[in-house]
mmCIF file of C-alpha atoms and ligand atoms in Angstrom:
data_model
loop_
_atom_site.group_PDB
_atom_site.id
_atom_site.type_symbol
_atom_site.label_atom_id
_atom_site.label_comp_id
_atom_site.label_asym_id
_atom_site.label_seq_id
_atom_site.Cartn_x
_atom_site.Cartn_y
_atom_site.Cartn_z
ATOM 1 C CA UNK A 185 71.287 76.559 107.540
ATOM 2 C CA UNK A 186 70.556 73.372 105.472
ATOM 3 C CA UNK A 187 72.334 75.321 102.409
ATOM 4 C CA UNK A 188 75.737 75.472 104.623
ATOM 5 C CA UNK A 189 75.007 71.699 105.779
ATOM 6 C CA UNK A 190 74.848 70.148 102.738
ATOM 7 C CA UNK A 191 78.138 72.761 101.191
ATOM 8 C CA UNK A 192 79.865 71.089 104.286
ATOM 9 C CA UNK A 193 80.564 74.533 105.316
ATOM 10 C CA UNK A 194 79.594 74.415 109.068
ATOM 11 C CA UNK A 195 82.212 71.098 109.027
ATOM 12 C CA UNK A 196 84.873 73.353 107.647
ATOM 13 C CA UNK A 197 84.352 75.365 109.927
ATOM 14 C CA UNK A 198 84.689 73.098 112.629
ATOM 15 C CA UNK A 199 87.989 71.672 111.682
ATOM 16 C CA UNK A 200 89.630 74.904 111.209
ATOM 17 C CA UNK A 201 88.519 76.118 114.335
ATOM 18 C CA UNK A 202 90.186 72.597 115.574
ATOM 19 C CA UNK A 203 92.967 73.014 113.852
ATOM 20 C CA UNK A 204 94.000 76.909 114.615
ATOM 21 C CA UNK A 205 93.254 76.181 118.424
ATOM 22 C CA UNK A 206 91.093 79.213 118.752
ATOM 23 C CA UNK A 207 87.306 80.146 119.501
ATOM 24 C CA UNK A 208 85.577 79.836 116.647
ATOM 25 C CA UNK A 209 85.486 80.188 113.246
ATOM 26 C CA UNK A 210 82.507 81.591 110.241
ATOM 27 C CA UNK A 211 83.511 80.822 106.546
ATOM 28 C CA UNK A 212 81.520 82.640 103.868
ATOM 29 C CA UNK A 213 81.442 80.844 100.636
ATOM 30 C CA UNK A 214 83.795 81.658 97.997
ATOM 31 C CA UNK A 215 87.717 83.069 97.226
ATOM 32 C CA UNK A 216 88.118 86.666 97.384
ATOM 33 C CA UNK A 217 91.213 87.223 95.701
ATOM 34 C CA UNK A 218 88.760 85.871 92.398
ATOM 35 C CA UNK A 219 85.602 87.683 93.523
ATOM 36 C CA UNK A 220 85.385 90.992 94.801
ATOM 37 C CA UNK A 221 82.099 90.447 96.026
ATOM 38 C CA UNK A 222 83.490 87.828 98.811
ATOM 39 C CA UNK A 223 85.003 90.606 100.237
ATOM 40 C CA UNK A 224 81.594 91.839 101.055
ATOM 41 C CA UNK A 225 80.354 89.028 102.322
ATOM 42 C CA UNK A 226 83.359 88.824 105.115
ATOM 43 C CA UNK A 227 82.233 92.437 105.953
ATOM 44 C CA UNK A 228 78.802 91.314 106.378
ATOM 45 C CA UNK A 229 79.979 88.102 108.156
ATOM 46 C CA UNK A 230 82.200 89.794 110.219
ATOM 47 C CA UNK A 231 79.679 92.999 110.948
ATOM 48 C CA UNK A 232 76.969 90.916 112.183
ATOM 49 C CA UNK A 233 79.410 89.078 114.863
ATOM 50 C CA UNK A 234 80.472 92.232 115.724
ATOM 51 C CA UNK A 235 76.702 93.263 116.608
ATOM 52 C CA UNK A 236 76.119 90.261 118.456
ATOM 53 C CA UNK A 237 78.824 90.198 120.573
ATOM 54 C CA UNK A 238 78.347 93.597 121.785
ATOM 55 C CA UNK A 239 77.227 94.312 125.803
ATOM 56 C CA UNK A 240 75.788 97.227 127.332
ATOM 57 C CA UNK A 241 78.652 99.758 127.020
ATOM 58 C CA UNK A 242 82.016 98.874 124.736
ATOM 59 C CA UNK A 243 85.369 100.190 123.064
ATOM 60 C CA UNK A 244 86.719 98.817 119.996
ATOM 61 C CA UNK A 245 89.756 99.187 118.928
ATOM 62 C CA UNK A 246 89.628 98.657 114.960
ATOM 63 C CA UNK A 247 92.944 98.173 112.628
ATOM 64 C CA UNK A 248 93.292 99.034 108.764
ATOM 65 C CA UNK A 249 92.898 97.679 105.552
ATOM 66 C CA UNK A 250 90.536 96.609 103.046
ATOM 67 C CA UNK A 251 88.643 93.937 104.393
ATOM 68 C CA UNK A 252 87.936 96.389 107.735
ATOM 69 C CA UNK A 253 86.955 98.834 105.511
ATOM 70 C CA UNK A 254 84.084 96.351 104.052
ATOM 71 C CA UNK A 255 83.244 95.427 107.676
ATOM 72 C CA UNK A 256 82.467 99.072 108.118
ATOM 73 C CA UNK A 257 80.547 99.593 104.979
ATOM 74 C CA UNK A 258 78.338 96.648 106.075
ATOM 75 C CA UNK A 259 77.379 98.134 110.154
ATOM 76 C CA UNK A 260 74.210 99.658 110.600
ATOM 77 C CA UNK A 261 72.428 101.218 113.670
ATOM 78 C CA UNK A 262 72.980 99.471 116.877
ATOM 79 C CA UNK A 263 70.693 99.219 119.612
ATOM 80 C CA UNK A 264 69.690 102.184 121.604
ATOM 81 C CA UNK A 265 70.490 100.744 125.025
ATOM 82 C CA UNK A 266 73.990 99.861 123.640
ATOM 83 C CA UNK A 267 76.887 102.219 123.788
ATOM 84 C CA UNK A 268 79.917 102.103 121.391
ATOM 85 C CA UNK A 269 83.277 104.108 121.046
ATOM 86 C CA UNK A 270 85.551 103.327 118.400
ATOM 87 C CA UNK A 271 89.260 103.697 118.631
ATOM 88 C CA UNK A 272 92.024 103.042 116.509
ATOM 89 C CA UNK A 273 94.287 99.972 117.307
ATOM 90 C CA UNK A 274 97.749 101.503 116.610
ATOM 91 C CA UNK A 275 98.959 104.750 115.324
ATOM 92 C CA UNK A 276 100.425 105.715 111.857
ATOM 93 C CA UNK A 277 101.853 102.334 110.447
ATOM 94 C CA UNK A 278 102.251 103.890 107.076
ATOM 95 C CA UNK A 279 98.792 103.159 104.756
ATOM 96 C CA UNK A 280 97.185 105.178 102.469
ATOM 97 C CA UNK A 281 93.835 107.440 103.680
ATOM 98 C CA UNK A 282 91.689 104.702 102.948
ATOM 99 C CA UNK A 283 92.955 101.834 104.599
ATOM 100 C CA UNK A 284 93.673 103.711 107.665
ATOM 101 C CA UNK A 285 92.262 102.573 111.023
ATOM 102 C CA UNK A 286 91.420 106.450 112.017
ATOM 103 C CA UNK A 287 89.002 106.747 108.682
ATOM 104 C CA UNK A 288 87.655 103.260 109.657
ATOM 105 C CA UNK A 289 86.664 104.229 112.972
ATOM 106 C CA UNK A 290 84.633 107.321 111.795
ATOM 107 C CA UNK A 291 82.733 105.415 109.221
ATOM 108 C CA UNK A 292 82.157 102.416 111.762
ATOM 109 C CA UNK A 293 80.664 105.239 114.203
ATOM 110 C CA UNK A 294 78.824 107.281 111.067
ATOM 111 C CA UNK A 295 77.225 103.867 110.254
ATOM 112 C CA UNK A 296 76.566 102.439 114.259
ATOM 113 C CA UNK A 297 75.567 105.914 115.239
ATOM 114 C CA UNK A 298 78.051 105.766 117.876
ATOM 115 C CA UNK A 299 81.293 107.733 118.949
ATOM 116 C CA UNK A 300 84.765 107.097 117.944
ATOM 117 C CA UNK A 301 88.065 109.088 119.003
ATOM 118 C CA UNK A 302 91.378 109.367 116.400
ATOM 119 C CA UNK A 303 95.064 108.995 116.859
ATOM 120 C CA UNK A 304 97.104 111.310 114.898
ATOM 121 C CA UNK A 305 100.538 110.166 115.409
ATOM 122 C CA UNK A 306 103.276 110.660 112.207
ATOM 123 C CA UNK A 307 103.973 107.139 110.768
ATOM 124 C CA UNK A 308 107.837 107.535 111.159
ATOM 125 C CA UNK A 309 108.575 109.354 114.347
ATOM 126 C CA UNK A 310 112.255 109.519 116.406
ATOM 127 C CA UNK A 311 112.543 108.142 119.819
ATOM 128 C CA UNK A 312 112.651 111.755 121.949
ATOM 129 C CA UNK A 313 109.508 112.363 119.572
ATOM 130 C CA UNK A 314 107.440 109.513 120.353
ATOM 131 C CA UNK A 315 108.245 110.286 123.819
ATOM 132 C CA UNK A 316 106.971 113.179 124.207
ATOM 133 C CA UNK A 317 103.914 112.764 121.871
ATOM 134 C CA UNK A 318 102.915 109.964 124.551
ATOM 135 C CA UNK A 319 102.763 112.606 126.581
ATOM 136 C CA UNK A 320 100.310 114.865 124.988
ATOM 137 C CA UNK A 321 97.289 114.974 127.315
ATOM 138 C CA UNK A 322 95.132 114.079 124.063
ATOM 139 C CA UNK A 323 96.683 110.998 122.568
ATOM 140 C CA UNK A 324 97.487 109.564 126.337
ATOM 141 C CA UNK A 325 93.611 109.716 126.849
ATOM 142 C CA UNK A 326 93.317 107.732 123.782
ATOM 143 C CA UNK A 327 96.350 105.347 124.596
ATOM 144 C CA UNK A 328 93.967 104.593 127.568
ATOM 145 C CA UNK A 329 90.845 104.126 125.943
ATOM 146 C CA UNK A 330 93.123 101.234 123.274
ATOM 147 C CA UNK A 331 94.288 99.598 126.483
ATOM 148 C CA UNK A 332 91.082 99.280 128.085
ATOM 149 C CA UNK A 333 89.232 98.011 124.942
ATOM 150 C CA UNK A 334 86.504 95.412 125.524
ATOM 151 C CA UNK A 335 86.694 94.290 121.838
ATOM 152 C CA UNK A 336 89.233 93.915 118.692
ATOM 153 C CA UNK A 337 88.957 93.541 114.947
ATOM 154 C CA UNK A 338 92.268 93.095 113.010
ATOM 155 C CA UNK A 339 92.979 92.091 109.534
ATOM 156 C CA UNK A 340 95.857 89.890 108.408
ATOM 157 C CA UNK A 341 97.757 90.479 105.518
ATOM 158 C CA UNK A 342 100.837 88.805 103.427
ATOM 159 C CA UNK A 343 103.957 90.038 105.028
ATOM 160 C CA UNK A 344 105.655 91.179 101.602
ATOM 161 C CA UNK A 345 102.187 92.461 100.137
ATOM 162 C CA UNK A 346 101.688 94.511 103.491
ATOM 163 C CA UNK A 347 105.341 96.089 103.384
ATOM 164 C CA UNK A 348 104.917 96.764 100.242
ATOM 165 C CA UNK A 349 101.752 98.403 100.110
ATOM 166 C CA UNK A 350 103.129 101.086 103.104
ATOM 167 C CA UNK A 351 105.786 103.214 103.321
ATOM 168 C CA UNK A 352 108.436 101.216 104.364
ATOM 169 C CA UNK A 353 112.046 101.921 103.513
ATOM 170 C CA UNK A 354 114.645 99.801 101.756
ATOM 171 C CA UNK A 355 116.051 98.692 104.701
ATOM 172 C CA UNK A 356 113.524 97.238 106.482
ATOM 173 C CA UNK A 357 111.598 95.865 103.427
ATOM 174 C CA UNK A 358 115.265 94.027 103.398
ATOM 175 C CA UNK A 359 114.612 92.919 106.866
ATOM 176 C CA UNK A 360 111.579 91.677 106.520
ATOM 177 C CA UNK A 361 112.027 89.728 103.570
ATOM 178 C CA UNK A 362 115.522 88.415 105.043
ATOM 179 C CA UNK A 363 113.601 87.328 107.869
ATOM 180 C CA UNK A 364 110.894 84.809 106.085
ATOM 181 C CA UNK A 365 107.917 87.225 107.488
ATOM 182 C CA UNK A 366 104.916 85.646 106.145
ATOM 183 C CA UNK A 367 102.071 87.096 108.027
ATOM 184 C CA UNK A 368 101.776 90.706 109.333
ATOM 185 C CA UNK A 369 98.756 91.838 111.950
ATOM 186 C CA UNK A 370 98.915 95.398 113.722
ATOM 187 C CA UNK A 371 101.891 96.502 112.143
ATOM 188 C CA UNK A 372 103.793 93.120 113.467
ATOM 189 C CA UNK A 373 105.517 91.148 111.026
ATOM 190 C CA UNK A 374 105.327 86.937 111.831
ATOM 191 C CA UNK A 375 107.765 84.022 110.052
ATOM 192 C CA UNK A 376 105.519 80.881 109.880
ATOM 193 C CA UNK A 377 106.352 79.827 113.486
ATOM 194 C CA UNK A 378 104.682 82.718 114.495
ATOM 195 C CA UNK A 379 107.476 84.468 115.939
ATOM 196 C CA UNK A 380 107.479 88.600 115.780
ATOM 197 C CA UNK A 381 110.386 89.454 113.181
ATOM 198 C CA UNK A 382 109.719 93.091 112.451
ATOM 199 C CA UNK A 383 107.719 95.479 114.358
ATOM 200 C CA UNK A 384 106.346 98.618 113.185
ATOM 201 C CA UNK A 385 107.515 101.721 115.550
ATOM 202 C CA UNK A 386 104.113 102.981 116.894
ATOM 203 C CA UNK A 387 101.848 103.369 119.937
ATOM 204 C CA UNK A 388 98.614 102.221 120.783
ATOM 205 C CA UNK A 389 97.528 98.259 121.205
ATOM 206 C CA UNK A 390 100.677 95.832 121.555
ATOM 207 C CA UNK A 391 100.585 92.083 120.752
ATOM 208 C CA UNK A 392 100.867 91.049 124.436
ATOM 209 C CA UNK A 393 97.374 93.628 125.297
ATOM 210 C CA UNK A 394 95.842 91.056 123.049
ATOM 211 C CA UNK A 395 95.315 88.600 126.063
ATOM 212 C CA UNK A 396 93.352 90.984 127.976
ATOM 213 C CA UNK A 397 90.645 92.133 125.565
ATOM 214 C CA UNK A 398 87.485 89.665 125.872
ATOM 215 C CA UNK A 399 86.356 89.578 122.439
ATOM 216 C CA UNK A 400 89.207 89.318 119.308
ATOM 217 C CA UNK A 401 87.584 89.363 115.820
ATOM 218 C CA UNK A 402 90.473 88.179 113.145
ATOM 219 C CA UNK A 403 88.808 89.465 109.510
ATOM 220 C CA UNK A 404 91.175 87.754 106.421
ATOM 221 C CA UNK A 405 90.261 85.706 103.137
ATOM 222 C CA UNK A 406 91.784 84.576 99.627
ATOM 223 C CA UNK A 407 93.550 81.621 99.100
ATOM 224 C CA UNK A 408 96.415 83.798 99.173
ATOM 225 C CA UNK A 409 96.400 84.747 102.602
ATOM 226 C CA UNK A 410 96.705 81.539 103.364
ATOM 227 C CA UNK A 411 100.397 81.523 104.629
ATOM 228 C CA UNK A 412 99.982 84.812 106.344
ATOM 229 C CA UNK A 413 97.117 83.765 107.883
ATOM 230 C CA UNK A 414 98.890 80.432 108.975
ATOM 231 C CA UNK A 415 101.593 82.009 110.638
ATOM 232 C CA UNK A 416 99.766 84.554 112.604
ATOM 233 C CA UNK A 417 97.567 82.051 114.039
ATOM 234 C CA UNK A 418 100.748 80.335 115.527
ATOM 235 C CA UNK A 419 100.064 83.111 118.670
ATOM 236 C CA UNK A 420 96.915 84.485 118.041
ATOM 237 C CA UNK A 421 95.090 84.670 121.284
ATOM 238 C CA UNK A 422 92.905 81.611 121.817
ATOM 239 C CA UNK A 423 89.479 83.655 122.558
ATOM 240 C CA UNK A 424 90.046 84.629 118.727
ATOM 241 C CA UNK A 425 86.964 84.471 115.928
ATOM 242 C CA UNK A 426 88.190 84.295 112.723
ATOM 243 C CA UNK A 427 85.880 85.264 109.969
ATOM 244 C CA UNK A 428 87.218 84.081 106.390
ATOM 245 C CA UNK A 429 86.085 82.463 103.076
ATOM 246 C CA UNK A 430 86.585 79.257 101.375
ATOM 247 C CA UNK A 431 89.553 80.150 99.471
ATOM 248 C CA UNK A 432 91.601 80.228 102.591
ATOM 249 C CA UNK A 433 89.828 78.179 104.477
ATOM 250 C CA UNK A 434 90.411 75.223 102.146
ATOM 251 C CA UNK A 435 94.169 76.141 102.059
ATOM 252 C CA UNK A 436 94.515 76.462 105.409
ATOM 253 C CA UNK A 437 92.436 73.197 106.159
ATOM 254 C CA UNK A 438 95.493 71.428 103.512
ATOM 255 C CA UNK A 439 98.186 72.957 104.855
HETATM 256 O O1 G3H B 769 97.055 94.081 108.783
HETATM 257 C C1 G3H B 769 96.583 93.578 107.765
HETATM 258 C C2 G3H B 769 96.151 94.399 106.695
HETATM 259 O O2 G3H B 769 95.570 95.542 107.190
HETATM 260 C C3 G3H B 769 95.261 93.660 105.728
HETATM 261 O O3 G3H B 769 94.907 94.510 104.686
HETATM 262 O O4 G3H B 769 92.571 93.811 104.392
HETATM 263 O O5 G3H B 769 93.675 95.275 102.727
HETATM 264 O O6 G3H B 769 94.323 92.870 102.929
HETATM 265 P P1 G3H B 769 93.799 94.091 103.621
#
């Protein structure tokens, strides 16, 4: 729009999607760590290339958090002739109710009119547990349904923020901050190279499944995701949209 034009957003745009070597990138205006309302406008952003990207049938697999949540709140009805089934990316990675991906997927479905499916897995499980929980005829149908997802929407978040805000013990909160993590996406934890230095223990999508799933929808903004954001991108799949605001942008544009 001439409005975007002339706030040399669509140019912003342009040299962050340079600049992060992926797909493509939407900026909405504004920071959203100052103005909660930003963080509706992502959701909006974010919902409507989510509706346009969609084919005939699909299966997303959706992560937690905040700004997910606000993509959620802003899907409405889809198209008749369109099919969707939401699944959660991972299992338990220790969040609260609300930012979990499984209560994200039923209000994504309540507000699409679609289906979605759940993945009840405890956030700290054992080894012999998790192996035989993967072998639970219900969750392995799920597992299958993750893996064979034809589209993904993640969140970023600040490493420390992130282990903070779950329930991770001393040790690895230790770990994690020993280890520079910067960024964390799907329960990985990334320094600023991009490398993986903490992982949360849980089943469902893994980083490398990334490469196979057509569509990738990255959802992050504030000028203080800026780092995270940053180092994730250092191995974010290429075929990645990234929907964010000015406040990052602008960082991340400096940086
Ligand atoms: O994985 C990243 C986090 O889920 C981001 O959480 O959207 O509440 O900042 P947030």
């Amino acid at each position: 729009s001439v409005i975007r034009d002339i706030s040399g957003i669509n140019e912003m745009e342009e040299s962050l999607q340079r600049k992060l070597g992926i797909q493509k990138v939407i900026i909405v205006s504004g920071n959203s760590d100052e103005s909660p309302w930003v963080k509706t406008e992502l959701g909006r952003a974010a919902a409507n290339w989510m509706k346009s990207s969609l084919t005939g049938e699909n299966i997303i697999a959706v992560t937690g958090g905040s700004t997910i949540a606000a993509v959620a709140d802003r899907l409405t009805p889809v198209d008749t002739e369109k099919s969707c089934l939401f699944v959660p990316a991972r299992g338990g990675i220790g969040e609260e109710v609300k930012n979990q991906a499984n209560l994200i997927c039923a209000t994504m479905a309540e507000r699409t009119r679609s289906k979605y499916r759940v993945l009840y897995v405890p956030d700290q499980v054992s080894r012999d547990m998790y192996e035989s929980i993967i072998k639970e005829p219900e969750i392995s149908e799920v597992l299958q349904l993750i893996k064979s997802a034809s589209m993904v929407l993640h969140g970023i978040g600040d490493a420390i923020t992130m282990a903070e805000r779950r329930k991770t013990s001393s040790e690895a909160l230790k770990e994690i901050q020993g280890a520079k993590a910067e960024g964390e996406a799907f329960g990985y934890y990334f320094n600023d190279n991009g490398e993986v230095v903490y992982k949360v223990q849980t089943i469902g999508l893994q980083l490398q499944d990334l490469s196979n799933i057509p569509c990738v929808i990255a959802v992050a903004g504030g000028e203080t995701k800026a780092k995270a954001i940053a180092a994730y991108m250092k191995q974010a799949p290429r075929s990645t949209v990234f929907v964010t605001d000015e406040g990052a942008a602008k960082r991340l544009l400096e940086g």
